[in-house]
C-alpha atoms as one frame of an Amber mdcrd trajectory, in Angstrom:
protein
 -18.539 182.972 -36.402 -15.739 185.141 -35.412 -13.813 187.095 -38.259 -11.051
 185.283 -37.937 -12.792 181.993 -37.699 -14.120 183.243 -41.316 -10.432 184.057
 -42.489  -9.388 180.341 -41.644 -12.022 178.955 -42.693 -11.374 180.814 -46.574
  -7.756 179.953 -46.108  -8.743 176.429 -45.461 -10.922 176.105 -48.971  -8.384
 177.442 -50.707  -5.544 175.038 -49.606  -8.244 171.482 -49.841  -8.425 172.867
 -53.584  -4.845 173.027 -53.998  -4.903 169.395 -53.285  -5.976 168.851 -57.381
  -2.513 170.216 -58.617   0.090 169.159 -55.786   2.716 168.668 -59.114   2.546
 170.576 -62.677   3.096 173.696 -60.803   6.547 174.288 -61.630   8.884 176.140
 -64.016  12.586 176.102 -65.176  13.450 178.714 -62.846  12.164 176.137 -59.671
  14.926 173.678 -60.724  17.422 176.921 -59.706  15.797 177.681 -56.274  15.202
 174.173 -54.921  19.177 173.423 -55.859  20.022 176.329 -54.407  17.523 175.960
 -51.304  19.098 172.234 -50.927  22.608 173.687 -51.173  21.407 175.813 -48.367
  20.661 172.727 -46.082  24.226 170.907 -47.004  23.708 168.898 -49.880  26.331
 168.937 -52.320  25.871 169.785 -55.984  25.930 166.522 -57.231  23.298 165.272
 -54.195  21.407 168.578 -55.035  20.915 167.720 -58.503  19.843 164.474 -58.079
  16.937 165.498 -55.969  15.993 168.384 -58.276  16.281 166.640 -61.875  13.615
 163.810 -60.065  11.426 166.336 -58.677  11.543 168.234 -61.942  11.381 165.402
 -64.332   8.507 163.692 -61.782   6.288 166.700 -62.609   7.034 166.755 -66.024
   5.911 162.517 -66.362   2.750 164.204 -64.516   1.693 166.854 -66.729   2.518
 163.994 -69.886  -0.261 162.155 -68.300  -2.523 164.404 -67.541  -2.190 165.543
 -70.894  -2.512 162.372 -73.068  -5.429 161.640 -70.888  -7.346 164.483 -72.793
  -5.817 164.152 -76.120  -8.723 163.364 -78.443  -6.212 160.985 -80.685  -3.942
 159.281 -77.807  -6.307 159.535 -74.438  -6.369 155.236 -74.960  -2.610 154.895
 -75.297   0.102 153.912 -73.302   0.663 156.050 -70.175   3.930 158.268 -71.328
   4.811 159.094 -67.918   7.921 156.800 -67.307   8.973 157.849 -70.527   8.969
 161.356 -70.559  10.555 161.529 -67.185  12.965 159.480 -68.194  14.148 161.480
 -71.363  13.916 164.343 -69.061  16.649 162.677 -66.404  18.796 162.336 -69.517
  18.347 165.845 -70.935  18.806 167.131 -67.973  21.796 165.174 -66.677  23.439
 165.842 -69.774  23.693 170.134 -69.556  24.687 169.510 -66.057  27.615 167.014
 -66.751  29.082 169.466 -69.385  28.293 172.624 -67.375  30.591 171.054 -64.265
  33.296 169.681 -66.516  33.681 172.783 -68.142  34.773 174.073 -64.629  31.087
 176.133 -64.123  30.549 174.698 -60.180  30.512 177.921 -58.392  27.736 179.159
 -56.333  24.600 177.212 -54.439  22.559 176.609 -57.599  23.234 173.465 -59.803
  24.205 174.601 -62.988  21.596 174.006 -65.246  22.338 177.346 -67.708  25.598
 179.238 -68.563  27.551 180.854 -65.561  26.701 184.143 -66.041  22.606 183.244
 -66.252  22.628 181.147 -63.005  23.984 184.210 -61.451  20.735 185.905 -61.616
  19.515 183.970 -59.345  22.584 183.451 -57.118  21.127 187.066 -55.700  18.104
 186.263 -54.555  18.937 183.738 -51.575  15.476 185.194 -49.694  13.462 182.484
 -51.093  15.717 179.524 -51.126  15.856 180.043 -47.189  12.537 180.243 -47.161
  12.279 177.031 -48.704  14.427 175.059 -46.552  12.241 174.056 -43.549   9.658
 173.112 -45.936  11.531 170.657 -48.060  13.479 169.152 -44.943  10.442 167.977
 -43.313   8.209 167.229 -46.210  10.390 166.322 -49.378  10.790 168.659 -52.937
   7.551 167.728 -54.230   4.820 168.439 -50.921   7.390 170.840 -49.281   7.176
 173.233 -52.507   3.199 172.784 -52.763   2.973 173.433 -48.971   5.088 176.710
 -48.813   3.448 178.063 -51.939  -0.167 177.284 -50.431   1.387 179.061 -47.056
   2.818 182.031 -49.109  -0.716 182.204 -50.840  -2.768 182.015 -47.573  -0.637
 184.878 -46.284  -1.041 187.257 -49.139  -4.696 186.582 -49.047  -4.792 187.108
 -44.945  -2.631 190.272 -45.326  -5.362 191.916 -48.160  -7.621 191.189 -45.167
  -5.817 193.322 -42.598  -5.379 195.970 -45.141  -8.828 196.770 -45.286 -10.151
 195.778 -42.268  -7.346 198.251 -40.875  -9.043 200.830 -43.205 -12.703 199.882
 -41.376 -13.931 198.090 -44.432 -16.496 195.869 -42.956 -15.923 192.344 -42.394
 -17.658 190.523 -45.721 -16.062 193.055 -48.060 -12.299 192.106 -46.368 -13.463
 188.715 -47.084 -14.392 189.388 -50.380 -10.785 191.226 -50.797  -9.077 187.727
 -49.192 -11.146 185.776 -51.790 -10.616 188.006 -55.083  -6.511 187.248 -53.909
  -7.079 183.224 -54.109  -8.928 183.204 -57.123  -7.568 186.319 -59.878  -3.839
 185.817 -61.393  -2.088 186.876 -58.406  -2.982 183.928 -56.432  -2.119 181.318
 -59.145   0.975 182.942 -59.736   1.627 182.734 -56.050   1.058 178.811 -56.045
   3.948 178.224 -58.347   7.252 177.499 -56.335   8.704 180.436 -57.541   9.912
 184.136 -55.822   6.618 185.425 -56.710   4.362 184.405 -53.885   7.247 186.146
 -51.147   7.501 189.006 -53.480   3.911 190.003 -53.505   3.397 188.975 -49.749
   6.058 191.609 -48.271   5.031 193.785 -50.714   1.007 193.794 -49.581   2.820
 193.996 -45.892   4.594 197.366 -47.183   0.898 198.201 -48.149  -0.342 197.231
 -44.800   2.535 199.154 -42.914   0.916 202.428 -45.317  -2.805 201.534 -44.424
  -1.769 201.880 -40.664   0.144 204.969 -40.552  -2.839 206.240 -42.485  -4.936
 205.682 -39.644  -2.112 207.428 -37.058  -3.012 204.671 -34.628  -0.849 202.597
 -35.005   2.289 204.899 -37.007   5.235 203.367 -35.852   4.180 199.773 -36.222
   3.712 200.582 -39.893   6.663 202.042 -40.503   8.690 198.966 -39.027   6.318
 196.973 -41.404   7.677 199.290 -44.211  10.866 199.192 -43.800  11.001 195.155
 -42.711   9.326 194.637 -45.592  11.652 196.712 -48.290  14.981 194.855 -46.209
  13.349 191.379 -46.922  12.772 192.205 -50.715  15.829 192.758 -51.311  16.885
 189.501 -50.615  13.924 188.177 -52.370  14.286 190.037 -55.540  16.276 193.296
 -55.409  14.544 194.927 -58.097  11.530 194.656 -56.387  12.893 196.471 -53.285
  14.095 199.199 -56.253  10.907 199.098 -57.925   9.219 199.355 -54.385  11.252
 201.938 -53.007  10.947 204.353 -55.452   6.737 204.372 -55.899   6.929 204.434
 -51.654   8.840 207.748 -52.233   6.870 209.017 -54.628   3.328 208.474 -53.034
   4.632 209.269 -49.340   6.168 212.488 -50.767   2.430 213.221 -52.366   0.553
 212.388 -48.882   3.131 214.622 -46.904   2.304 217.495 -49.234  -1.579 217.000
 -48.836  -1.845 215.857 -45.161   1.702 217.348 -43.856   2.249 214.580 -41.463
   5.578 213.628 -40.338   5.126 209.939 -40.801   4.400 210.467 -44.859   7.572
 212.169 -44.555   9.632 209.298 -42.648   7.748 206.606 -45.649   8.849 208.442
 -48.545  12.713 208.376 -46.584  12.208 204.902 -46.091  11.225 204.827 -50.075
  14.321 206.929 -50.957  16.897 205.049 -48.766  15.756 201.318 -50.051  15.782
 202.797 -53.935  19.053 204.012 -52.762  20.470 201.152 -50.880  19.343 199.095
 -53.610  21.363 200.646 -56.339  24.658 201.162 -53.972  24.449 197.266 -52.458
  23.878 195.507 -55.728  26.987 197.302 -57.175  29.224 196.860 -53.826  28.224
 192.840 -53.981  28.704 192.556 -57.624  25.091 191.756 -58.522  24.231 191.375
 -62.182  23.454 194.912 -64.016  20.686 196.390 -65.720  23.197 195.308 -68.555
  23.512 192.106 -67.976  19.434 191.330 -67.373  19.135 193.403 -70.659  21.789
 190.876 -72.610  19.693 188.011 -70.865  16.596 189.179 -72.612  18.065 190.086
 -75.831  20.377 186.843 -76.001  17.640 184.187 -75.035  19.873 183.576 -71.941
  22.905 183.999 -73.558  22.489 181.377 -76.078  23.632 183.646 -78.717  26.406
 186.162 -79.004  25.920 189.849 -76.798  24.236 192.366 -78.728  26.283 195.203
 -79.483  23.523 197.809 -79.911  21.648 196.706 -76.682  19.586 199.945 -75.807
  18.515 201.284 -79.364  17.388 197.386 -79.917  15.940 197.079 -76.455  13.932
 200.313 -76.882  12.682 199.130 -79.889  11.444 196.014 -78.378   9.847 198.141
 -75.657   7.835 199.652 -78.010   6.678 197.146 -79.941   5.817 195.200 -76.682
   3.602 197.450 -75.093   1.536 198.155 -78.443   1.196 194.532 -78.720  -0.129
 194.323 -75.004  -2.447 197.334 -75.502  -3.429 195.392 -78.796  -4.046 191.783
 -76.537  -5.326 193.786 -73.208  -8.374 195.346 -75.443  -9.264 191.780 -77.169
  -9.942 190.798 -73.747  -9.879 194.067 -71.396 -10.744 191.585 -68.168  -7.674
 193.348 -66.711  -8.346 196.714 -68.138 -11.301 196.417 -66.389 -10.325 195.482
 -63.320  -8.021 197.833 -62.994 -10.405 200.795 -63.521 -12.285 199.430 -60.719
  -9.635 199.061 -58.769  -8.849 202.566 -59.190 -11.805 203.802 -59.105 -12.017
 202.287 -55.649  -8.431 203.777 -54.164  -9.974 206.906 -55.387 -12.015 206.801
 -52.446  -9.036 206.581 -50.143  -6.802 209.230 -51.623  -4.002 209.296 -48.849
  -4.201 205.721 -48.902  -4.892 205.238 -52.625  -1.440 206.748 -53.719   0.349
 203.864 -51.574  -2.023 201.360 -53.331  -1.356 202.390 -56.863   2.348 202.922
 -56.195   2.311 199.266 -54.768   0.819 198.085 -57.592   2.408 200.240 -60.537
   5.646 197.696 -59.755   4.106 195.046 -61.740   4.619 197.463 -64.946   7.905
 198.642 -63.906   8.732 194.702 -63.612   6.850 194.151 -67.025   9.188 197.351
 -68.639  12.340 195.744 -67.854  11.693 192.672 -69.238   8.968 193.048 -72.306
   9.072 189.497 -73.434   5.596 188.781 -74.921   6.167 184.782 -74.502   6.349
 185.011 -70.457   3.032 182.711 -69.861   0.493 183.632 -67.304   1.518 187.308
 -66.817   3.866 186.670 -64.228   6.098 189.830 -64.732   3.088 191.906 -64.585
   1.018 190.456 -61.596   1.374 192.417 -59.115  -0.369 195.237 -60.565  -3.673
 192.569 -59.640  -3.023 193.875 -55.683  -5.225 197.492 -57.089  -8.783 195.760
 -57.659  -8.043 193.036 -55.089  -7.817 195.867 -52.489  -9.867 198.602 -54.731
 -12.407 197.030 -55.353 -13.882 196.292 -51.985 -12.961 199.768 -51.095 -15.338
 200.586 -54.177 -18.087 198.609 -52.903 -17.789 199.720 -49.491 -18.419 202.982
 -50.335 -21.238 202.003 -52.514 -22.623 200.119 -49.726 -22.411 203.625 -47.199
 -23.589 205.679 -49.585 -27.114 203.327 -49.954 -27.339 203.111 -45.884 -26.884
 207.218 -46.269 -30.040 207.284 -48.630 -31.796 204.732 -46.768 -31.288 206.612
 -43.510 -34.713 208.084 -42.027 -34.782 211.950 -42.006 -36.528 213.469 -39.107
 -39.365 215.686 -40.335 -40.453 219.074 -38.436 -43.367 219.135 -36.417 -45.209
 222.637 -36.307 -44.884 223.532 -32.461 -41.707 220.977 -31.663 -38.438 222.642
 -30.458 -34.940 221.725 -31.138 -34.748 219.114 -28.103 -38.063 217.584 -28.796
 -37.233 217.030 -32.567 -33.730 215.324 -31.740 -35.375 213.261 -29.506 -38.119
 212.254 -32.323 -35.115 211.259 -34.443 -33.467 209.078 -31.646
């Protein structure tokens, strides 16, 4: 079959599979982007929150069920679905009810939290509008599943074009499609949350790098970079920050080792979206670095501000990452695969940089918000994009450096010229 017939076909697998968790997939923050993605298409808020509280409270009767069907004390008793949704409806109906008649009905997002936490996510209107289509035609529940399994496919397609682009042969691309779908950063991608966008125009960044790199195809990946850091910030402006400023750094390090104009024009491109970022956010009002640090601190401003935010936030930092460290080296699957990873962009240096930079968001993302409790390693996932693209780089070169040593050397003949031997060797 045709490469691409292969791609499809992987793409395919992946989304049948998807078929065993069509609900369960969501989070609290979903309820705030399918309210705000059915805002989007006209609904009011009451309408909105009708259709969100269902969906929500639908999943959450699901994941009862699938629960008590395992419990080793309760797998015989009464199916808790109807139940739990339905004490879900109330709970949920009840915060909304008090949030409106306290006046708090501003925005596109039902308000499920306090004012100023629903405005986090009053700034990131890139996904909700990405959203839309989906659940118009096909409904909360399979329009979420399907855009998640399309944002998934995508990410896993682009990883493909990275390193086919960097004339890594076809089964290794493959193998970098298939090590998207199945490590963290394809589960992560599957729940209806900014993620899946986020790490799919970021790996589009990393394909606009892997062209320039080749200097075919230069100024189609430098619209690709700069698309990709415009979309971002709509999906998550601290990504486009985060982004920005590891493009600027690793384009400034190619220009000084290849001096090519393009490395030049990406680290700009880096500089101006870091930039942008800052100036835009504070022009529109977005929430600040103080704000997201009072979220953390407050647990969503459920209790009073703290007054001594950065010496306590600091100290938090700290103790976070030695706790990681402490967690990462109990089980060092992701130490591991990131010294692969590495080890593999090593191979690519010009490229490499762009790679790691990519990739060095996820602890940027993880810095700014070191809460131990966030399940799954969401904050942190994108630094999975180094061994899903390193490591087939690493085994590519493993795999030319065998044919090298398996290559037949012509021997000498006593007697043979220069000609004659070359022709021998043909």
């Amino acid at each position: 079959m045709r490469p691409r017939t292969w791609v499809l076909v992987l793409a395919a697998l992946f989304a049948v599979l998807q078929l065993a968790n069509v609900t369960g997939r969501d989070t609290p923050d979903t309820k705030n982007y399918l309210s705000y993605a059915l805002s989007l298409r006209g609904e009011s808020k009451r309408e909105a929150a009708t259709v969100t509280i269902d969906y929500y409270c639908a999943s959450q009767g699901d994941t009862a069920r699938r629960d008590q069907s395992v419990n080793v004390l309760n797998f015989h008793g009464k199916d808790p679905a109807a139940r739990v949704a339905k004490k879900c409806r109330a709970a949920q109906w009840r915060v909304v009810d008090a949030q409106l008649r306290a006046g708090n009905s501003g925005g596109f997002i039902t308000p499920f939290m306090p004012e100023r936490f629903m405005r986090i996510f009053e700034v990131r209107p890139g996904y909700p509008v990405f959203l839309v289509p989906f659940v118009t035609l096909l409904g909360p529940a399979w329009g979420l599943w399907t855009s998640s399994v399309v944002l998934t496919i995508a990410g896993g397609i682009l990883v493909f074009l990275i390193l086919r682009t960097l004339s890594v042969s076809v089964p290794l691309a493959l193998t970098g499609q298939a090590l998207y779908y199945v490590l963290p950063c394809g589960t992560t991608a599957m729940r209806p949350m900014t993620e899946g966008l986020m790490m799919a125009l970021t790996l589009a960044a990393v394909w606009g790098c892997a062209l320039v790199s080749t200097g075919r195809r230069t100024r189609a990946g430098l619209a690709l970079v700069g698309g990709s850091l415009l979309l971002l910030f709509t999906v998550k402006h601290s990504q486009a920050l985060f982004l920005g400023l590891c493009l600027a750094g690793a384009g400034a390090l190619a220009a000084v080792r290849q001096r090519r104009r393009a490395w030049v024009v990406v680290a700009a491109l880096g500089t101006a979206a870091a930039v942008g970022t800052l100036l835009l956010a504070g022009l529109l009002h977005y929430p600040s670095q103080t704000d997201s640090l009072q979220d953390l601190l407050t647990d969503h401003y459920a209790r009073p501000d703290r007054a001594r935010l950065w010496p306590e936030f600091l100290h938090l930092e700290a103790d976070f990452w030695l706790e990681w460290t402490r967690q990462q080296l109990w089980q060092p699957v992701l130490a591991a695969a990131l010294g692969a990873g590495a080890w593999g962009a090593s191979r690519r240096p010009v490229f490499g940089v762009f790679l790691i930079g990519a990739a060095s968001t996820g602890i940027l993302t993880q810095a700014a918000h070191p809460d131990i409790s966030v399940w799954g390693g969401r904050l942190i996932v994108l630094v999975w994009l180094l061994p899903v693209v390193g490591v087939p780089l690493l085994l590519e070169s493993v795999v030319r450096g065998k044919a090298a040593v398996a290559a037949p050397v012509p021997t000498a003949v006593p007697g043979q010229g220069i000609g004659e031997q070359a022709h021998a060797a043909r």
